[in-house]
Amino acid sequence: GENVEQHPSTLSVQEGDSAVIKCTYSDSASNYFPWYKQELGKRPQLIIDIRSNVGEKKDQRIAVTLNKTAKHFSLHITETQPEDSAVYFCAANGPIDSGYALNFGKGTSLLVTP
Amino acid sequence: DAGVIQSPRHEVTEMGQEVTLRCKPISGHDYLFWYRQTMMRGLELLIYFNNNVPIDDSGMPEDRFSAKMPNASFSTLKIQPSEPRDSAVYFCASSYGSMNTEAFFGQGTRLTVV
């Protein structure tokens, strides 16, 4: 099945700096790559997603890049703020025999210090 | 819409007891997912339904776990008998139209089996 690896597991940055989280996937047929943010004690919520027909997508301070050849995608957060502190999960849709169900990475705990 | 609603929010039970978790998806959504979240294994897909029909239950860990969706507005996840290693946060999520669109998560049920 699909295997999604996510790095780093923890990340600490100073307010105003950029944060980058990287993920790799194994199934070359994967074509949907969402990112979810989960604040402490809360539910995961979608912050941005990208499909395989584009290489980059941006939404204000958040951007995602996709390299299909290398099978990796990354989340970039610029001008980080304390409220960006949360756990971020990447995901990729799995193979057809799983019905293309999403497989999640293990998460990155991001801490933005003032 | 109030979003995906799960109950109970917290459940503490003794080993060997039956546990039933409940979920009400967003009205009109045709996909429903059950996830389990632990520190060690992250977010794991247990089972998902499309139009109330179970499509893939390969993530269900053992026969002790079962899930039903008797109608479009209600689903249950049952564990019988429960074991301490089942302790986790269980999320229900729903989406509309496709596996590869935003999944809206409920607040989760934190299950503790002692």
PDB file of C-alpha atoms in Angstrom:
ATOM      1  CA  GLY A   1       0.000   0.000   0.000  1.00  0.00           C
ATOM      2  CA  GLU A   2       0.889   3.667   0.008  1.00  0.00           C
ATOM      3  CA  ASN A   3       3.615   4.697   2.429  1.00  0.00           C
ATOM      4  CA  VAL A   4       3.866   8.354   3.423  1.00  0.00           C
ATOM      5  CA  GLU A   5       6.960   9.505   5.266  1.00  0.00           C
ATOM      6  CA  GLN A   6       7.033  12.921   6.923  1.00  0.00           C
ATOM      7  CA  HIS A   7       9.974  14.949   8.246  1.00  0.00           C
ATOM      8  CA  PRO A   8      10.840  16.428  10.615  1.00  0.00           C
ATOM      9  CA  SER A   9       8.754  15.074  13.473  1.00  0.00           C
ATOM     10  CA  THR A  10       9.296  18.270  15.458  1.00  0.00           C
ATOM     11  CA  LEU A  11      10.204  21.752  14.292  1.00  0.00           C
ATOM     12  CA  SER A  12      10.832  24.885  16.313  1.00  0.00           C
ATOM     13  CA  VAL A  13      11.139  28.293  14.655  1.00  0.00           C
ATOM     14  CA  GLN A  14      11.150  31.892  15.759  1.00  0.00           C
ATOM     15  CA  GLU A  15       8.189  34.063  14.936  1.00  0.00           C
ATOM     16  CA  GLY A  16       8.636  35.576  11.499  1.00  0.00           C
ATOM     17  CA  ASP A  17      10.857  32.792  10.201  1.00  0.00           C
ATOM     18  CA  SER A  18       9.806  30.243   7.590  1.00  0.00           C
ATOM     19  CA  ALA A  19       8.957  26.614   8.270  1.00  0.00           C
ATOM     20  CA  VAL A  20       9.251  23.755   5.798  1.00  0.00           C
ATOM     21  CA  ILE A  21       7.817  20.265   6.226  1.00  0.00           C
ATOM     22  CA  LYS A  22       8.612  17.521   3.740  1.00  0.00           C
ATOM     23  CA  CYS A  23       6.823  14.330   2.778  1.00  0.00           C
ATOM     24  CA  THR A  24       7.553  11.459   0.438  1.00  0.00           C
ATOM     25  CA  TYR A  25       5.157   8.893  -0.940  1.00  0.00           C
ATOM     26  CA  SER A  26       5.613   5.536  -2.596  1.00  0.00           C
ATOM     27  CA  ASP A  27       2.751   5.039  -5.054  1.00  0.00           C
ATOM     28  CA  SER A  28       3.410   6.764  -8.365  1.00  0.00           C
ATOM     29  CA  ALA A  29      -0.334   6.699  -9.100  1.00  0.00           C
ATOM     30  CA  SER A  30      -1.100   9.034  -6.168  1.00  0.00           C
ATOM     31  CA  ASN A  31      -2.646  12.254  -7.420  1.00  0.00           C
ATOM     32  CA  TYR A  32      -4.067  14.070  -4.397  1.00  0.00           C
ATOM     33  CA  PHE A  33      -1.961  15.532  -1.578  1.00  0.00           C
ATOM     34  CA  PRO A  34      -3.714  17.409   1.227  1.00  0.00           C
ATOM     35  CA  TRP A  35      -2.216  18.995   4.328  1.00  0.00           C
ATOM     36  CA  TYR A  36      -4.072  19.096   7.634  1.00  0.00           C
ATOM     37  CA  LYS A  37      -3.424  21.188  10.713  1.00  0.00           C
ATOM     38  CA  GLN A  38      -4.344  19.891  14.152  1.00  0.00           C
ATOM     39  CA  GLU A  39      -4.196  22.203  17.120  1.00  0.00           C
ATOM     40  CA  LEU A  40      -3.816  20.691  20.566  1.00  0.00           C
ATOM     41  CA  GLY A  41      -6.954  18.813  21.543  1.00  0.00           C
ATOM     42  CA  LYS A  42      -8.748  19.781  18.351  1.00  0.00           C
ATOM     43  CA  ARG A  43      -9.759  18.052  15.142  1.00  0.00           C
ATOM     44  CA  PRO A  44      -7.559  17.958  12.017  1.00  0.00           C
ATOM     45  CA  GLN A  45      -8.540  20.630   9.500  1.00  0.00           C
ATOM     46  CA  LEU A  46      -7.540  20.981   5.876  1.00  0.00           C
ATOM     47  CA  ILE A  47      -5.291  23.966   5.218  1.00  0.00           C
ATOM     48  CA  ILE A  48      -4.237  23.371   1.621  1.00  0.00           C
ATOM     49  CA  ASP A  49      -4.189  20.611  -0.954  1.00  0.00           C
ATOM     50  CA  ILE A  50      -2.574  20.020  -4.326  1.00  0.00           C
ATOM     51  CA  ARG A  51      -3.329  17.713  -7.192  1.00  0.00           C
ATOM     52  CA  SER A  52      -0.810  16.076  -9.473  1.00  0.00           C
ATOM     53  CA  ASN A  53      -1.550  18.302 -12.444  1.00  0.00           C
ATOM     54  CA  VAL A  54       0.156  21.287 -10.778  1.00  0.00           C
ATOM     55  CA  GLY A  55       3.561  21.721  -9.230  1.00  0.00           C
ATOM     56  CA  GLU A  56       2.839  24.481  -6.749  1.00  0.00           C
ATOM     57  CA  LYS A  57      -0.079  26.096  -4.988  1.00  0.00           C
ATOM     58  CA  LYS A  58      -0.116  29.098  -2.701  1.00  0.00           C
ATOM     59  CA  ASP A  59      -2.618  30.526  -0.259  1.00  0.00           C
ATOM     60  CA  GLN A  60      -1.414  33.627   1.557  1.00  0.00           C
ATOM     61  CA  ARG A  61       1.439  32.525   3.849  1.00  0.00           C
ATOM     62  CA  ILE A  62       1.086  28.848   2.985  1.00  0.00           C
ATOM     63  CA  ALA A  63       2.406  27.112  -0.112  1.00  0.00           C
ATOM     64  CA  VAL A  64       2.758  23.522  -1.190  1.00  0.00           C
ATOM     65  CA  THR A  65       5.111  22.165  -3.844  1.00  0.00           C
ATOM     66  CA  LEU A  66       4.938  18.802  -5.547  1.00  0.00           C
ATOM     67  CA  ASN A  67       7.681  16.916  -7.355  1.00  0.00           C
ATOM     68  CA  LYS A  68       6.035  13.911  -8.992  1.00  0.00           C
ATOM     69  CA  THR A  69       9.258  12.557 -10.409  1.00  0.00           C
ATOM     70  CA  ALA A  70      10.891  12.392  -7.007  1.00  0.00           C
ATOM     71  CA  LYS A  71       7.589  11.574  -5.287  1.00  0.00           C
ATOM     72  CA  HIS A  72       7.852  14.224  -2.665  1.00  0.00           C
ATOM     73  CA  PHE A  73       5.851  17.269  -1.639  1.00  0.00           C
ATOM     74  CA  SER A  74       6.461  20.023   0.858  1.00  0.00           C
ATOM     75  CA  LEU A  75       4.573  22.554   2.944  1.00  0.00           C
ATOM     76  CA  HIS A  76       6.046  26.020   3.285  1.00  0.00           C
ATOM     77  CA  ILE A  77       4.827  28.505   5.880  1.00  0.00           C
ATOM     78  CA  THR A  78       6.273  32.000   5.655  1.00  0.00           C
ATOM     79  CA  GLU A  79       6.251  34.751   8.288  1.00  0.00           C
ATOM     80  CA  THR A  80       5.274  32.255  10.963  1.00  0.00           C
ATOM     81  CA  GLN A  81       3.112  33.371  13.868  1.00  0.00           C
ATOM     82  CA  PRO A  82       2.537  31.780  17.288  1.00  0.00           C
ATOM     83  CA  GLU A  83      -0.930  30.655  16.155  1.00  0.00           C
ATOM     84  CA  ASP A  84       0.743  28.491  13.504  1.00  0.00           C
ATOM     85  CA  SER A  85       1.902  26.231  16.356  1.00  0.00           C
ATOM     86  CA  ALA A  86       0.183  22.879  15.807  1.00  0.00           C
ATOM     87  CA  VAL A  87       0.727  19.403  14.411  1.00  0.00           C
ATOM     88  CA  TYR A  88       0.727  19.271  10.618  1.00  0.00           C
ATOM     89  CA  PHE A  89      -0.096  16.119   8.688  1.00  0.00           C
ATOM     90  CA  CYS A  90       0.565  15.422   5.049  1.00  0.00           C
ATOM     91  CA  ALA A  91      -1.366  12.767   3.166  1.00  0.00           C
ATOM     92  CA  ALA A  92      -1.442  11.065  -0.202  1.00  0.00           C
ATOM     93  CA  ASN A  93      -4.166   8.982  -1.749  1.00  0.00           C
ATOM     94  CA  GLY A  94      -3.414   5.310  -1.854  1.00  0.00           C
ATOM     95  CA  PRO A  95      -3.592   2.637  -4.514  1.00  0.00           C
ATOM     96  CA  ILE A  96      -6.764   1.644  -6.307  1.00  0.00           C
ATOM     97  CA  ASP A  97      -7.180  -1.501  -4.250  1.00  0.00           C
ATOM     98  CA  SER A  98      -7.606   0.727  -1.208  1.00  0.00           C
ATOM     99  CA  GLY A  99     -10.170   2.792  -3.057  1.00  0.00           C
ATOM    100  CA  TYR A 100      -7.672   5.669  -3.164  1.00  0.00           C
ATOM    101  CA  ALA A 101      -8.090   6.190   0.572  1.00  0.00           C
ATOM    102  CA  LEU A 102      -5.798   8.773   2.115  1.00  0.00           C
ATOM    103  CA  ASN A 103      -2.670   7.667   3.933  1.00  0.00           C
ATOM    104  CA  PHE A 104      -1.347  10.144   6.464  1.00  0.00           C
ATOM    105  CA  GLY A 105       2.177  10.896   7.536  1.00  0.00           C
ATOM    106  CA  LYS A 106       3.032  10.666  11.241  1.00  0.00           C
ATOM    107  CA  GLY A 107       2.811  14.422  11.690  1.00  0.00           C
ATOM    108  CA  THR A 108       5.149  17.340  12.414  1.00  0.00           C
ATOM    109  CA  SER A 109       4.798  19.234  15.658  1.00  0.00           C
ATOM    110  CA  LEU A 110       5.556  22.871  14.834  1.00  0.00           C
ATOM    111  CA  LEU A 111       6.329  25.336  17.616  1.00  0.00           C
ATOM    112  CA  VAL A 112       6.581  29.026  16.797  1.00  0.00           C
ATOM    113  CA  THR A 113       8.210  30.982  19.598  1.00  0.00           C
ATOM    114  CA  PRO A 114       7.624  34.733  19.988  1.00  0.00           C
TER     115      PRO A 114
ATOM    116  CA  ASP B   1     -24.619  22.808   9.468  1.00  0.00           C
ATOM    117  CA  ALA B   2     -22.983  21.973  12.791  1.00  0.00           C
ATOM    118  CA  GLY B   3     -20.300  19.893  11.151  1.00  0.00           C
ATOM    119  CA  VAL B   4     -19.505  16.265  11.896  1.00  0.00           C
ATOM    120  CA  ILE B   5     -20.810  15.360  15.322  1.00  0.00           C
ATOM    121  CA  GLN B   6     -19.333  12.580  17.411  1.00  0.00           C
ATOM    122  CA  SER B   7     -20.406  11.179  20.737  1.00  0.00           C
ATOM    123  CA  PRO B   8     -19.336  10.671  23.371  1.00  0.00           C
ATOM    124  CA  ARG B   9     -16.381  13.090  23.563  1.00  0.00           C
ATOM    125  CA  HIS B  10     -14.728  10.990  26.229  1.00  0.00           C
ATOM    126  CA  GLU B  11     -15.217   7.376  27.194  1.00  0.00           C
ATOM    127  CA  VAL B  12     -13.559   5.470  29.986  1.00  0.00           C
ATOM    128  CA  THR B  13     -14.359   1.800  30.180  1.00  0.00           C
ATOM    129  CA  GLU B  14     -13.046  -1.353  31.714  1.00  0.00           C
ATOM    130  CA  MET B  15     -11.279  -4.005  29.710  1.00  0.00           C
ATOM    131  CA  GLY B  16     -13.723  -6.498  28.287  1.00  0.00           C
ATOM    132  CA  GLN B  17     -16.624  -4.088  28.035  1.00  0.00           C
ATOM    133  CA  GLU B  18     -18.371  -3.175  24.816  1.00  0.00           C
ATOM    134  CA  VAL B  19     -17.823   0.348  23.518  1.00  0.00           C
ATOM    135  CA  THR B  20     -19.941   2.100  20.900  1.00  0.00           C
ATOM    136  CA  LEU B  21     -18.820   5.330  19.261  1.00  0.00           C
ATOM    137  CA  ARG B  22     -21.276   7.396  17.279  1.00  0.00           C
ATOM    138  CA  CYS B  23     -21.017   9.749  14.346  1.00  0.00           C
ATOM    139  CA  LYS B  24     -23.355  12.051  12.466  1.00  0.00           C
ATOM    140  CA  PRO B  25     -21.800  13.223   9.183  1.00  0.00           C
ATOM    141  CA  ILE B  26     -22.445  16.528   7.497  1.00  0.00           C
ATOM    142  CA  SER B  27     -25.797  16.430   5.737  1.00  0.00           C
ATOM    143  CA  GLY B  28     -25.382  15.595   2.052  1.00  0.00           C
ATOM    144  CA  HIS B  29     -21.933  14.081   2.377  1.00  0.00           C
ATOM    145  CA  ASP B  30     -21.706  10.656   0.792  1.00  0.00           C
ATOM    146  CA  TYR B  31     -18.369   9.476   2.203  1.00  0.00           C
ATOM    147  CA  LEU B  32     -17.793   8.653   5.845  1.00  0.00           C
ATOM    148  CA  PHE B  33     -14.463   7.660   7.372  1.00  0.00           C
ATOM    149  CA  TRP B  34     -13.425   6.290  10.755  1.00  0.00           C
ATOM    150  CA  TYR B  35      -9.853   7.045  11.869  1.00  0.00           C
ATOM    151  CA  ARG B  36      -7.885   6.127  14.955  1.00  0.00           C
ATOM    152  CA  GLN B  37      -5.142   8.418  16.243  1.00  0.00           C
ATOM    153  CA  THR B  38      -2.326   7.378  18.575  1.00  0.00           C
ATOM    154  CA  MET B  39       1.086   8.831  19.230  1.00  0.00           C
ATOM    155  CA  MET B  40       2.805   5.718  17.945  1.00  0.00           C
ATOM    156  CA  ARG B  41       0.837   5.077  14.781  1.00  0.00           C
ATOM    157  CA  GLY B  42      -0.527   8.513  13.902  1.00  0.00           C
ATOM    158  CA  LEU B  43      -3.801   8.737  11.972  1.00  0.00           C
ATOM    159  CA  GLU B  44      -4.935   5.357  10.708  1.00  0.00           C
ATOM    160  CA  LEU B  45      -7.934   4.787   8.473  1.00  0.00           C
ATOM    161  CA  LEU B  46     -10.061   1.993   9.929  1.00  0.00           C
ATOM    162  CA  ILE B  47     -12.961   1.842   7.483  1.00  0.00           C
ATOM    163  CA  TYR B  48     -14.867   4.032   5.095  1.00  0.00           C
ATOM    164  CA  PHE B  49     -18.360   4.070   3.617  1.00  0.00           C
ATOM    165  CA  ASN B  50     -19.730   5.408   0.370  1.00  0.00           C
ATOM    166  CA  ASN B  51     -23.477   5.962   0.258  1.00  0.00           C
ATOM    167  CA  ASN B  52     -23.811   3.953   3.494  1.00  0.00           C
ATOM    168  CA  VAL B  53     -22.015   0.937   2.021  1.00  0.00           C
ATOM    169  CA  PRO B  54     -18.706  -0.193   3.583  1.00  0.00           C
ATOM    170  CA  ILE B  55     -16.066  -0.003   0.864  1.00  0.00           C
ATOM    171  CA  ASP B  56     -12.765  -0.792   2.564  1.00  0.00           C
ATOM    172  CA  ASP B  57     -12.402  -2.193   6.057  1.00  0.00           C
ATOM    173  CA  SER B  58      -8.846  -3.411   5.671  1.00  0.00           C
ATOM    174  CA  GLY B  59      -7.742  -0.994   8.382  1.00  0.00           C
ATOM    175  CA  MET B  60      -9.960  -2.535  11.036  1.00  0.00           C
ATOM    176  CA  PRO B  61      -7.415  -4.073  13.388  1.00  0.00           C
ATOM    177  CA  GLU B  62      -9.312  -7.131  14.553  1.00  0.00           C
ATOM    178  CA  ASP B  63     -12.668  -8.849  14.548  1.00  0.00           C
ATOM    179  CA  ARG B  64     -13.362  -7.078  17.814  1.00  0.00           C
ATOM    180  CA  PHE B  65     -13.970  -3.946  15.743  1.00  0.00           C
ATOM    181  CA  SER B  66     -17.117  -3.475  13.676  1.00  0.00           C
ATOM    182  CA  ALA B  67     -18.753  -0.504  12.007  1.00  0.00           C
ATOM    183  CA  LYS B  68     -22.182   0.152  10.605  1.00  0.00           C
ATOM    184  CA  MET B  69     -23.931   2.896   8.724  1.00  0.00           C
ATOM    185  CA  PRO B  70     -27.659   2.169   8.799  1.00  0.00           C
ATOM    186  CA  ASN B  71     -28.546   5.453   7.073  1.00  0.00           C
ATOM    187  CA  ALA B  72     -26.927   8.526   5.580  1.00  0.00           C
ATOM    188  CA  SER B  73     -26.942  10.445   8.827  1.00  0.00           C
ATOM    189  CA  PHE B  74     -25.574   7.961  11.336  1.00  0.00           C
ATOM    190  CA  SER B  75     -22.674   5.576  11.808  1.00  0.00           C
ATOM    191  CA  THR B  76     -21.321   3.560  14.705  1.00  0.00           C
ATOM    192  CA  LEU B  77     -17.975   2.015  15.510  1.00  0.00           C
ATOM    193  CA  LYS B  78     -18.170  -0.790  18.031  1.00  0.00           C
ATOM    194  CA  ILE B  79     -15.393  -2.513  19.949  1.00  0.00           C
ATOM    195  CA  GLN B  80     -16.301  -5.737  21.700  1.00  0.00           C
ATOM    196  CA  PRO B  81     -14.547  -6.720  23.890  1.00  0.00           C
ATOM    197  CA  SER B  82     -12.379  -3.671  24.469  1.00  0.00           C
ATOM    198  CA  GLU B  83      -8.706  -3.911  25.446  1.00  0.00           C
ATOM    199  CA  PRO B  84      -6.272  -1.362  26.911  1.00  0.00           C
ATOM    200  CA  ARG B  85      -4.412  -1.142  23.569  1.00  0.00           C
ATOM    201  CA  ASP B  86      -7.581   0.205  21.989  1.00  0.00           C
ATOM    202  CA  SER B  87      -7.090   3.435  23.944  1.00  0.00           C
ATOM    203  CA  ALA B  88      -6.836   6.232  21.374  1.00  0.00           C
ATOM    204  CA  VAL B  89      -8.721   9.146  19.887  1.00  0.00           C
ATOM    205  CA  TYR B  90     -11.233   7.979  17.301  1.00  0.00           C
ATOM    206  CA  PHE B  91     -12.224  10.449  14.616  1.00  0.00           C
ATOM    207  CA  CYS B  92     -15.095  10.306  12.214  1.00  0.00           C
ATOM    208  CA  ALA B  93     -14.861  12.372   9.033  1.00  0.00           C
ATOM    209  CA  SER B  94     -17.090  12.958   6.030  1.00  0.00           C
ATOM    210  CA  SER B  95     -16.660  14.322   2.536  1.00  0.00           C
ATOM    211  CA  TYR B  96     -18.765  14.986  -0.527  1.00  0.00           C
ATOM    212  CA  GLY B  97     -18.495  13.559  -4.011  1.00  0.00           C
ATOM    213  CA  SER B  98     -15.055  11.987  -3.948  1.00  0.00           C
ATOM    214  CA  MET B  99     -12.365  10.371  -1.879  1.00  0.00           C
ATOM    215  CA  ASN B 100     -10.094  13.198  -2.953  1.00  0.00           C
ATOM    216  CA  THR B 101     -11.778  16.249  -1.569  1.00  0.00           C
ATOM    217  CA  GLU B 102     -11.673  17.912   1.819  1.00  0.00           C
ATOM    218  CA  ALA B 103     -12.564  15.581   4.650  1.00  0.00           C
ATOM    219  CA  PHE B 104     -14.312  17.294   7.549  1.00  0.00           C
ATOM    220  CA  PHE B 105     -13.427  15.769  10.881  1.00  0.00           C
ATOM    221  CA  GLY B 106     -15.514  15.505  13.993  1.00  0.00           C
ATOM    222  CA  GLN B 107     -14.159  16.508  17.390  1.00  0.00           C
ATOM    223  CA  GLY B 108     -13.162  12.947  18.120  1.00  0.00           C
ATOM    224  CA  THR B 109     -13.867  10.504  20.929  1.00  0.00           C
ATOM    225  CA  ARG B 110     -11.062   9.959  23.402  1.00  0.00           C
ATOM    226  CA  LEU B 111     -11.329   6.325  24.493  1.00  0.00           C
ATOM    227  CA  THR B 112      -9.525   5.031  27.548  1.00  0.00           C
ATOM    228  CA  VAL B 113      -9.719   1.334  28.346  1.00  0.00           C
ATOM    229  CA  VAL B 114      -8.464   0.461  31.824  1.00  0.00           C
TER     230      VAL B 114
END
